[in-house]
Each structure stands twice: as C-alpha cells, then as structure tokens.
Tab-separated table of C-alpha atoms in Angstrom:
chain	number	residue	atom	x	y	z
A	1	UNK	CA	-107.572	57.324	-3.162
A	2	UNK	CA	-111.163	57.033	-4.379
A	3	UNK	CA	-113.792	55.952	-1.850
A	4	UNK	CA	-117.306	54.926	-2.873
A	5	UNK	CA	-119.563	56.945	-0.591
A	6	UNK	CA	-122.446	55.624	1.463
A	7	UNK	CA	-124.836	57.416	-0.851
A	8	UNK	CA	-123.284	55.768	-3.898
A	9	UNK	CA	-123.687	52.228	-2.560
A	10	UNK	CA	-127.186	52.903	-1.197
A	11	UNK	CA	-126.559	52.843	2.548
A	12	UNK	CA	-129.369	53.024	5.067
A	13	UNK	CA	-129.242	55.812	7.612
A	14	UNK	CA	-127.624	54.712	10.896
A	15	UNK	CA	-129.857	54.416	13.943
A	16	UNK	CA	-127.244	56.237	16.002
A	17	UNK	CA	-123.549	57.079	15.933
A	18	UNK	CA	-120.704	57.961	18.293
A	19	UNK	CA	-117.461	59.596	17.262
A	20	UNK	CA	-113.900	59.752	18.570
A	21	UNK	CA	-110.899	61.963	17.878
A	22	UNK	CA	-107.789	60.951	15.983
A	23	UNK	CA	-106.005	60.871	19.311
A	24	UNK	CA	-108.108	57.824	20.233
A	25	UNK	CA	-107.279	55.919	17.057
A	26	UNK	CA	-104.226	53.714	17.662
A	27	UNK	CA	-105.014	50.525	15.721
A	28	UNK	CA	-105.905	49.351	12.228
A	29	UNK	CA	-107.856	46.069	12.319
A	30	UNK	CA	-108.242	43.929	9.178
A	31	UNK	CA	-111.271	41.639	8.733
A	32	UNK	CA	-112.917	39.480	6.099
A	33	UNK	CA	-116.680	39.138	5.603
A	34	UNK	CA	-116.521	35.307	5.455
A	35	UNK	CA	-119.042	35.374	2.633
A	36	UNK	CA	-118.847	35.236	-1.166
A	37	UNK	CA	-116.924	37.929	-3.018
A	38	UNK	CA	-120.207	38.833	-4.722
A	39	UNK	CA	-121.723	40.121	-1.464
A	40	UNK	CA	-122.922	43.698	-1.766
A	41	UNK	CA	-122.018	46.225	0.891
A	42	UNK	CA	-125.725	46.891	1.377
A	43	UNK	CA	-126.389	43.203	2.124
A	44	UNK	CA	-123.665	43.278	4.777
A	45	UNK	CA	-125.208	46.403	6.289
A	46	UNK	CA	-128.655	44.791	6.288
A	47	UNK	CA	-127.300	41.736	8.101
A	48	UNK	CA	-125.520	43.853	10.696
A	49	UNK	CA	-128.547	46.046	11.350
A	50	UNK	CA	-131.371	43.516	11.032
A	51	UNK	CA	-129.595	40.322	12.054
A	52	UNK	CA	-127.230	41.630	14.722
A	53	UNK	CA	-129.312	44.600	15.794
A	54	UNK	CA	-126.440	47.044	15.345
A	55	UNK	CA	-126.871	50.724	14.624
A	56	UNK	CA	-125.108	50.508	11.257
A	57	UNK	CA	-122.702	48.405	9.229
A	58	UNK	CA	-119.958	47.303	11.605
A	59	UNK	CA	-116.862	48.304	9.627
A	60	UNK	CA	-115.340	51.699	9.019
A	61	UNK	CA	-114.389	50.758	5.446
A	62	UNK	CA	-114.771	47.773	3.127
A	63	UNK	CA	-112.730	46.629	0.117
A	64	UNK	CA	-113.748	44.215	-2.654
A	65	UNK	CA	-111.561	41.896	-4.742
A	66	UNK	CA	-111.432	44.464	-7.544
A	67	UNK	CA	-109.804	46.902	-5.130
A	68	UNK	CA	-112.776	49.228	-4.785
A	69	UNK	CA	-113.021	50.965	-1.413
A	70	UNK	CA	-116.396	51.574	0.244
A	71	UNK	CA	-117.188	53.987	3.048
A	72	UNK	CA	-118.672	52.208	6.059
A	73	UNK	CA	-118.860	54.182	9.279
A	74	UNK	CA	-115.974	56.351	8.159
A	75	UNK	CA	-112.804	57.587	9.808
A	76	UNK	CA	-113.912	58.736	13.246
A	77	UNK	CA	-117.199	56.951	13.924
A	78	UNK	CA	-116.979	54.178	16.512
A	79	UNK	CA	-117.378	50.831	14.756
A	80	UNK	CA	-118.841	47.447	15.720
A	81	UNK	CA	-116.120	45.155	14.410
A	82	UNK	CA	-113.974	44.138	17.417
A	83	UNK	CA	-115.134	44.283	21.060
A	84	UNK	CA	-113.009	46.629	23.179
A	85	UNK	CA	-111.269	47.907	20.039
A	86	UNK	CA	-114.068	49.750	18.276
A	87	UNK	CA	-112.956	53.160	19.513
A	88	UNK	CA	-109.218	52.603	19.212
A	89	UNK	CA	-109.331	50.610	15.981
A	90	UNK	CA	-110.319	51.460	12.436
A	91	UNK	CA	-111.950	48.294	11.087
A	92	UNK	CA	-111.489	47.475	7.399
A	93	UNK	CA	-113.179	44.431	5.852
A	94	UNK	CA	-112.194	42.515	2.724
A	95	UNK	CA	-115.376	41.196	1.126
A	96	UNK	CA	-114.798	37.448	0.757
A	97	UNK	CA	-113.511	34.311	2.437
A	98	UNK	CA	-110.073	32.980	3.317
A	99	UNK	CA	-108.007	32.843	0.137
A	100	UNK	CA	-110.107	35.418	-1.747
A	101	UNK	CA	-107.913	38.438	-1.004
A	102	UNK	CA	-106.440	39.653	-4.297
A	103	UNK	CA	-103.389	41.855	-4.717
A	104	UNK	CA	-105.782	44.661	-5.689
A	105	UNK	CA	-107.749	44.222	-2.452
A	106	UNK	CA	-104.569	44.228	-0.385
A	107	UNK	CA	-103.259	47.349	-2.103
A	108	UNK	CA	-106.519	49.123	-1.312
A	109	UNK	CA	-106.446	48.042	2.338
A	110	UNK	CA	-102.906	49.406	2.496
A	111	UNK	CA	-104.068	52.644	0.865
A	112	UNK	CA	-106.726	53.077	3.570
A	113	UNK	CA	-104.067	52.451	6.218
A	114	UNK	CA	-101.694	54.998	4.671
A	115	UNK	CA	-104.448	57.605	4.521
A	116	UNK	CA	-105.344	56.934	8.164
A	117	UNK	CA	-101.694	57.426	9.132
A	118	UNK	CA	-101.570	60.660	7.142
A	119	UNK	CA	-104.668	61.986	8.897
A	120	UNK	CA	-103.498	60.954	12.360
A	121	UNK	CA	-99.929	62.074	11.821
A	122	UNK	CA	-98.391	58.874	13.184
A	123	UNK	CA	-98.480	55.146	12.525
A	124	UNK	CA	-101.229	52.779	13.663
A	125	UNK	CA	-100.709	49.235	14.927
A	126	UNK	CA	-101.490	46.737	12.141
A	127	UNK	CA	-103.725	43.938	13.440
A	128	UNK	CA	-105.843	41.086	12.199
A	129	UNK	CA	-109.195	40.558	13.917
A	130	UNK	CA	-107.821	37.377	15.533
A	131	UNK	CA	-105.178	39.462	17.337
A	132	UNK	CA	-107.854	41.068	19.491
A	133	UNK	CA	-110.669	38.495	19.549
A	134	UNK	CA	-111.046	34.685	19.510
A	135	UNK	CA	-111.822	34.185	15.812
A	136	UNK	CA	-110.302	32.843	12.602
A	137	UNK	CA	-110.873	36.231	10.936
A	138	UNK	CA	-109.389	37.541	8.658
A	139	UNK	CA	-108.381	34.077	7.407
A	140	UNK	CA	-104.892	32.638	7.136
A	141	UNK	CA	-103.987	34.223	3.792
A	142	UNK	CA	-104.910	37.783	4.709
A	143	UNK	CA	-103.580	37.442	8.246
A	144	UNK	CA	-100.168	36.357	6.933
A	145	UNK	CA	-100.083	39.502	4.805
A	146	UNK	CA	-100.987	41.675	7.800
A	147	UNK	CA	-98.250	40.078	9.912
A	148	UNK	CA	-95.773	40.647	7.061
A	149	UNK	CA	-96.416	44.377	7.472
A	150	UNK	CA	-99.119	44.779	4.801
A	151	UNK	CA	-96.688	45.284	1.882
A	152	UNK	CA	-98.098	47.789	-0.569
A	153	UNK	CA	-97.549	45.460	-3.536
A	154	UNK	CA	-100.241	43.151	-2.157
A	155	UNK	CA	-97.915	40.187	-2.610
A	156	UNK	CA	-94.693	39.123	-1.026
A	157	UNK	CA	-92.164	41.694	-2.203
A	158	UNK	CA	-91.222	43.941	-5.068
A	159	UNK	CA	-93.516	46.184	-7.083
A	160	UNK	CA	-97.041	45.428	-8.194
A	161	UNK	CA	-95.842	43.977	-11.543
A	162	UNK	CA	-93.690	41.299	-9.920
A	163	UNK	CA	-95.405	37.914	-10.341
A	164	UNK	CA	-95.851	35.295	-7.667
A	165	UNK	CA	-93.894	32.102	-8.369
A	166	UNK	CA	-95.337	28.657	-7.724
A	167	UNK	CA	-93.373	25.420	-8.030
A	168	UNK	CA	-94.954	22.088	-7.055
A	169	UNK	CA	-94.277	18.411	-7.676
A	170	UNK	CA	-95.669	14.898	-7.390
A	171	UNK	CA	-94.519	12.644	-4.566
A	172	UNK	CA	-96.903	9.722	-5.148
A	173	UNK	CA	-97.754	7.955	-8.406
A	174	UNK	CA	-101.318	7.996	-9.747
A	175	UNK	CA	-103.192	5.443	-11.834
A	176	UNK	CA	-104.091	6.502	-15.367
A	177	UNK	CA	-107.017	4.349	-16.564
A	178	UNK	CA	-108.070	4.580	-20.215
A	179	UNK	CA	-110.510	7.296	-21.244
A	180	UNK	CA	-110.581	9.066	-17.868
A	181	UNK	CA	-109.233	12.548	-17.257
A	182	UNK	CA	-107.012	12.301	-14.175
A	183	UNK	CA	-106.366	15.420	-12.095
A	184	UNK	CA	-102.766	15.475	-10.918
A	185	UNK	CA	-102.118	15.917	-7.200
A	186	UNK	CA	-99.158	18.051	-6.221
A	187	UNK	CA	-97.828	16.572	-2.987
A	188	UNK	CA	-94.570	18.539	-2.834
A	189	UNK	CA	-94.487	22.317	-2.576
A	190	UNK	CA	-91.155	23.916	-3.481
A	191	UNK	CA	-92.203	27.557	-3.733
A	192	UNK	CA	-95.540	29.248	-3.037
A	193	UNK	CA	-95.072	32.508	-1.122
A	194	UNK	CA	-98.539	33.795	-2.090
A	195	UNK	CA	-100.346	30.554	-1.120
A	196	UNK	CA	-101.813	29.679	-4.508
A	197	UNK	CA	-101.281	25.959	-3.837
A	198	UNK	CA	-102.376	26.271	-0.192
A	199	UNK	CA	-102.313	22.607	0.844
A	200	UNK	CA	-99.798	19.829	0.217
A	201	UNK	CA	-101.374	17.163	-1.958
A	202	UNK	CA	-103.927	19.572	-3.379
A	203	UNK	CA	-104.484	19.654	-7.138
A	204	UNK	CA	-104.929	23.435	-7.508
A	205	UNK	CA	-101.877	25.621	-7.978
A	206	UNK	CA	-103.175	28.940	-9.357
A	207	UNK	CA	-105.886	30.898	-7.557
A	208	UNK	CA	-108.005	33.554	-9.287
A	209	UNK	CA	-108.516	36.285	-10.076
A	210	UNK	CA	-105.138	36.234	-11.763
A	211	UNK	CA	-103.229	36.233	-15.017
A	212	UNK	CA	-100.808	33.344	-15.275
A	213	UNK	CA	-98.281	31.450	-17.367
A	214	UNK	CA	-97.360	27.865	-16.507
A	215	UNK	CA	-95.457	24.770	-17.546
A	216	UNK	CA	-96.357	21.233	-16.428
A	217	UNK	CA	-94.273	18.112	-17.059
A	218	UNK	CA	-95.283	14.563	-16.100
A	219	UNK	CA	-93.813	11.101	-16.624
A	220	UNK	CA	-96.190	8.338	-17.769
A	221	UNK	CA	-95.335	4.631	-17.729
A	222	UNK	CA	-97.038	1.346	-18.538
A	223	UNK	CA	-98.672	2.240	-21.856
A	224	UNK	CA	-98.262	0.529	-25.201
A	225	UNK	CA	-96.137	2.372	-27.720
A	226	UNK	CA	-98.280	4.606	-29.920
A	227	UNK	CA	-101.028	5.158	-27.320
A	228	UNK	CA	-102.602	8.582	-27.670
A	229	UNK	CA	-102.386	10.915	-24.645
A	230	UNK	CA	-103.732	14.399	-24.009
A	231	UNK	CA	-103.047	17.050	-21.379
A	232	UNK	CA	-104.920	20.200	-20.393
A	233	UNK	CA	-105.554	22.688	-17.628
A	234	UNK	CA	-108.998	23.281	-16.169
A	235	UNK	CA	-110.427	26.064	-14.030
A	236	UNK	CA	-112.666	24.765	-11.253
A	237	UNK	CA	-115.170	27.005	-9.432
A	238	UNK	CA	-115.085	26.944	-5.637
A	239	UNK	CA	-118.816	27.628	-5.405
A	240	UNK	CA	-120.331	24.764	-7.396
A	241	UNK	CA	-117.466	22.691	-8.799
A	242	UNK	CA	-118.189	23.718	-12.383
A	243	UNK	CA	-115.251	23.447	-14.776
A	244	UNK	CA	-113.915	25.503	-17.674
A	245	UNK	CA	-111.553	23.572	-19.957
A	246	UNK	CA	-108.422	25.056	-21.498
A	247	UNK	CA	-106.551	24.118	-24.677
A	248	UNK	CA	-105.544	20.462	-25.035
A	249	UNK	CA	-102.072	19.275	-26.058
A	250	UNK	CA	-101.596	15.991	-27.960
A	251	UNK	CA	-98.966	13.349	-27.157
A	252	UNK	CA	-98.005	9.794	-28.134
A	253	UNK	CA	-96.634	7.118	-25.815
A	254	UNK	CA	-93.165	5.745	-26.454
A	255	UNK	CA	-91.745	2.357	-25.590
A	256	UNK	CA	-90.935	2.748	-21.883
A	257	UNK	CA	-91.474	6.062	-20.120
A	258	UNK	CA	-93.203	8.963	-21.881
A	259	UNK	CA	-92.681	12.574	-20.838
A	260	UNK	CA	-95.576	14.973	-21.397
A	261	UNK	CA	-94.870	18.694	-21.617
A	262	UNK	CA	-97.784	21.134	-21.443
A	263	UNK	CA	-97.454	24.911	-21.329
A	264	UNK	CA	-99.824	27.851	-21.126
A	265	UNK	CA	-98.163	31.017	-22.417
A	266	UNK	CA	-100.788	33.366	-20.984
A	267	UNK	CA	-104.290	32.986	-19.587
A	268	UNK	CA	-106.615	34.506	-17.000
A	269	UNK	CA	-108.516	32.698	-14.239
A	270	UNK	CA	-111.490	34.441	-12.687
A	271	UNK	CA	-112.340	35.133	-9.074
A	272	UNK	CA	-113.387	32.077	-7.094
A	273	UNK	CA	-111.761	29.675	-9.568
A	274	UNK	CA	-108.588	27.566	-9.330
A	275	UNK	CA	-106.352	26.062	-12.006
A	276	UNK	CA	-105.655	22.301	-12.127
A	277	UNK	CA	-103.775	20.019	-14.527
A	278	UNK	CA	-105.211	16.856	-16.100
A	279	UNK	CA	-104.005	13.972	-18.266
A	280	UNK	CA	-105.928	11.293	-20.208
A	281	UNK	CA	-104.810	8.272	-22.243
A	282	UNK	CA	-106.800	6.443	-24.916
A	283	UNK	CA	-105.285	2.963	-24.765
A	284	UNK	CA	-106.734	-0.274	-23.432
A	285	UNK	CA	-104.805	-0.851	-20.213
A	286	UNK	CA	-104.152	1.257	-17.126
A	287	UNK	CA	-100.955	3.285	-17.037
A	288	UNK	CA	-99.284	5.240	-14.249
A	289	UNK	CA	-98.266	8.862	-13.828
A	290	UNK	CA	-95.088	8.301	-11.844
A	291	UNK	CA	-93.729	11.818	-11.435
A	292	UNK	CA	-94.118	15.407	-12.452
A	293	UNK	CA	-93.703	19.088	-11.729
A	294	UNK	CA	-95.609	22.287	-12.427
A	295	UNK	CA	-94.260	25.824	-12.355
A	296	UNK	CA	-96.175	29.050	-12.783
A	297	UNK	CA	-95.818	32.824	-12.811
A	298	UNK	CA	-98.938	34.498	-11.449
A	299	UNK	CA	-100.031	38.123	-11.499
A	300	UNK	CA	-102.961	38.584	-9.113
A	301	UNK	CA	-105.707	40.885	-10.419
C-alpha cells in the first residue's frame, strides 16, 4: 500500500500532537470531506487549522476518488475527526460529497483498514461518522458500504472487475414536442445496488467516474409516419450543469407506435458527471414517450 507522505503533499507542521498506543485503537471511522473531489489535502488542512483552530488536519488518513492515499495525522496520533472517538478511532476521509465515492476510493479505504488491523493484530470496529456523532457524514452511499462490511471490491460483491448492473424504467408518459430534446425520467428502479440511479424519477442512471455500456429502449406514439427522430446520451456535470453530448442514433416514426433502440457499446463518464438519455422528434405536432427501459453495466473507476 502506497501512502503519499505529508512532505509530498506539502503539509504544514502541526502546532502540537498527542499519541496513543495500538492498544487504544479499537475503531475505524469513515468520513467524507463534504466538498468537491478537486479539494487538495493542503486546503483541508488549512481549513482545519485556520478555520477550526485545530492543531493539524483532523483526519489520520485521506483518500481521493482516484484511490490515492494521503497521510494525515498518521496511525497513532490522536485525531480531531469525531468527539470522544479521536483516541480510540482512526479517522479516514474520502475527499468528496455524498455519491462521489468511487470503487477505487473504497478499495483504498479498505486497504488502510486492513493495514491498521495488521498493525494492531486484531480487527477494528467499522463505523461511519454518523454512528458516533449527530451528522450526515459520510453520506448515504459511503455509509451503506461501511455497513455492508466495507467489501474490498468497492462495490456490492465479487471481484473488482465485476460491473454494477442498473435497470430502470418509465412509469409515467412524457410529452415530446417538436424540435426539443426531452430527457427521459426513470420512475421505476428494478436494479441499482451501487446507487447510480439514486432517486426514483431521476433522469441520471450512470454516475462517474466510470466506464459503462448501456441499452435504452423507448416507445413513442402520436407522430406522423415518416417523422424523423433521434436519440442520444448526455453527460451532465453536477457542478455547473454543463453537458457533453454523445453519439446520436437516427430513427423514423411508423404508423402507430414507434420503438427506439439506442445502445452505447463502451464509453467513459468522468468524475462529477452523470449519464442521461434524451429523445427529439422533428415533426410538426407533439408526440408522447409512453414507456421505456434502460439497462447498463458499469465499472467504477
């Protein structure tokens, strides 16, 4: 396990420090920074020291979405991450917000836990910050993983190459006016163990950073035969709502219902971005998207 040292990330010297023995360490407490994944470890330290008035960065270790591990206070220095649990608990922080924890980040958190167990010679209690303090930390996604036992794969089960499976569907029809890209809402959630969809009725169903393959099928009604239709996926940024557009598939309306099939054999969505599915028609009257499903295989990066 490689750990980026304090010197390597440019840490300030602590104002003071207290240490404990391995006999005192009984807990492993997982946190998130509740800031953007682009936060630097030094900026977190500056906030803790200058904003909170602490002696040093609060955590013992930190992990970013790429899976890199950073030395905070280290193994046996008392932290400032959970009142009444700073001596007994090793505090490890994932840099990001709820939903940002990648499989790589989870694997690295688990690696820190395994190394702590090796050094202590016995297991530590796995906790989320909310288990010991009134807080939403470390977010629902990461907390669910902690309560599942922190599986080393970083996902639900199996080895690190096993993809997450997402299957969602429409429960309510949507209007399809001419010339307007309509983002499909997925009201029904059939399978989503890794919480890529996250909320019933939400349009996003793949969360980055990840590699993915997907198939979307929708039923369109109310258009004149021969009307041109198009379908595509987009990647929308959480931070500013900016959009990256994927390849477009071409379709033609039939007399009666038209079924659009759109597939993405392989693509990558970056950190802080989510995949959505859109349809447009180029007729003169308003049609309806009356049903549909989307299925995806997702490998978190």
